Amino acid sequence: MNPEPTDRELAEPHLLGTLATVGVNVEYVRAHGDTLYRLDEEGREIPVTDFAGGYGALILGHNHPEITALARDLLERQVPVYTQFSRHPAANRAAHLINDIIRRETGTEEPYFAFFSSTGAEAVEAATKHAEFVRSQRLAALATGIDGNVASARAAVAAGRAEPGPDVYERAGADTAQAADQVLEHLVARLERHNDEVLSRPPVYFALEGSFHGKLAGSVQLTHNPGFRTPFAAMAARARFVPMNEGEALVKAVEEERAVVWDLVVEDGRVGVVERPAPVFGAFLVEPIQGEGGIHEVGREFAERIQTVCAEIECPIIVDEVQSGMGRTGSFLASARIGLRGDYYALAKSLGGGIAKSSVMLVREQHYRAEFELVHSSTFAKDGFSTPVAVRVLELLEADGGAAYSRARERGERLRLALERVREDFPDVVAQVRGRGLMLGLEFRSTSDSPSELFRFFAEADVLGYVLSGYLLREHDIRALPTASAVNTLRLAPSIGIGDEQIDRLEQALRNVALVLRESDEQALAP
Ligand code: F0G
């Protein structure tokens, strides 16, 4: 067999080809803070300002000196990295730090238990899986209770202590001429059929339109983009997507998914049927600020609605702070600001300090099931490298009375004002500036009505943002990317260390982009 030529791309060659069409297929060779370096033809480093921020994994920037020093120290001290089934004090320390923060930001005294993993999707799936563990126990308890009540009803009727009531006749489809025990058996058969059907349904998940919760088999069904989700629909429970900030639509969706099981009661010599709410709800997933969906914020009122409805139907809330959390929006949790309290939280991205893969799912004590720890695990969970890194990240964010959060707010405001100035001067091409802190989006208007055929093509092929990304890199040495689900929106997520000069250069570059769009300058954007 001939070996493959070594210059043949085998690691996602198709994606690389796509990047090449817009000119973002560059290799970065070094990075610190918000600066990346690529090499020119002579091998000289060209600095590129990074506003993509590892899609939110770099709240502290690339290779933050304290994080890299810690990493070096851990390796030099030969700290054991993989020691599954042993004590992990750093994981415990991280859990405590996060609990202190949750307590401060939400005012809750209830502790949250922590389950560590490696990626955002894993944390989301650990949360949905834990919620399903709880639900399955509720289902079993409900079924056992009903079995017991059916047995009691049978015994009461057999002993002549009770007669089937009118609702039993009605639901059994029986008439009064039939013997009491036969009527009851008819009903029990129907009850079992009905209950089996309801209790064996897959859990109902609610997520918001525009949501992104990961791309693994389970989590991708909670991710709204149909292109990501539909080919894999058979692999996991599907979600019901609710439009953002529409309380009435949320209530309607919930009403449509509610279900009841039948139960029997014996009272005053009569067997009667009662309906009990069935625990059909898996979880309600919310990103307080949608990232991949194009930077959309959940409003306070809608958050309150979610909270009230979920409490009423006993549906746990999973707050996905994988992107919005870790201080990016000016507080550790973006959800705290809108009064949204999670039964579960998912954190990832910046938890790894920009060098490790780390995520954590937190579950509040009331929902926590100790036995889950025996059925859920990963080789890489609570490892001796990423966990101390997470602790240091948390300590850095919390240092000096939370100076990092103020910094995210202040830098975010500075960046936001720059984007707003561009929008004010180019309202014909810039539609909106959205977001909070260092999680911002700049949406361009569609070029579908452009006089230029090329620009119309960009709109039709849904690639405008990527083309602009290529232009920003080529002409301005700026890295900024749209998201796959909102291609007209550039997502800006730099670190808290982003400088004035870097923001000013972005503003200037975006002004040039706006001019190119205004003038349908094909030359500038031609591939
Ligand atoms: N949840 C949210 C809110 C996310 O933004 C992401 C990833 C995930 C979960 C999954 O995390 O990639 O570590 O498994 N968002 C990236 C993005 C991919 O483009 O915003 P993961």
mmCIF file of C-alpha atoms in Angstrom, residues 29 44 47 72 95 104 130 156 171 205 211 221 262 271 282 286 321 333 366 393 438 462 466 472 521:
data_model
loop_
_atom_site.group_PDB
_atom_site.id
_atom_site.type_symbol
_atom_site.label_atom_id
_atom_site.label_comp_id
_atom_site.label_asym_id
_atom_site.label_seq_id
_atom_site.Cartn_x
_atom_site.Cartn_y
_atom_site.Cartn_z
ATOM 1 C CA VAL A 29 2.169 30.203 15.612
ATOM 2 C CA ARG A 44 8.453 37.070 10.070
ATOM 3 C CA PRO A 47 0.584 40.301 14.803
ATOM 4 C CA ARG A 72 4.898 25.020 34.156
ATOM 5 C CA ALA A 95 -16.477 23.741 43.684
ATOM 6 C CA ARG A 104 -22.966 36.138 46.359
ATOM 7 C CA HIS A 130 -28.612 13.984 35.967
ATOM 8 C CA ALA A 156 -61.379 -3.628 48.439
ATOM 9 C CA ARG A 171 -63.414 5.223 31.790
ATOM 10 C CA TYR A 205 -36.890 19.322 26.745
ATOM 11 C CA SER A 211 -30.017 28.190 21.269
ATOM 12 C CA GLN A 221 -30.939 17.996 19.886
ATOM 13 C CA TRP A 262 -54.366 7.704 36.040
ATOM 14 C CA VAL A 271 -63.173 3.294 43.863
ATOM 15 C CA GLY A 282 -36.749 16.646 31.208
ATOM 16 C CA VAL A 286 -31.441 28.558 28.799
ATOM 17 C CA GLU A 321 -23.344 29.660 31.087
ATOM 18 C CA LEU A 333 -23.027 34.529 35.925
ATOM 19 C CA GLN A 366 -32.451 19.805 46.438
ATOM 20 C CA VAL A 393 -8.766 31.163 36.972
ATOM 21 C CA LEU A 438 -17.290 41.382 26.493
ATOM 22 C CA ASP A 462 -25.106 32.806 3.731
ATOM 23 C CA TYR A 466 -17.119 34.956 6.725
ATOM 24 C CA LEU A 472 -10.607 42.076 8.270
ATOM 25 C CA ASP A 521 -16.864 47.377 -3.449
#
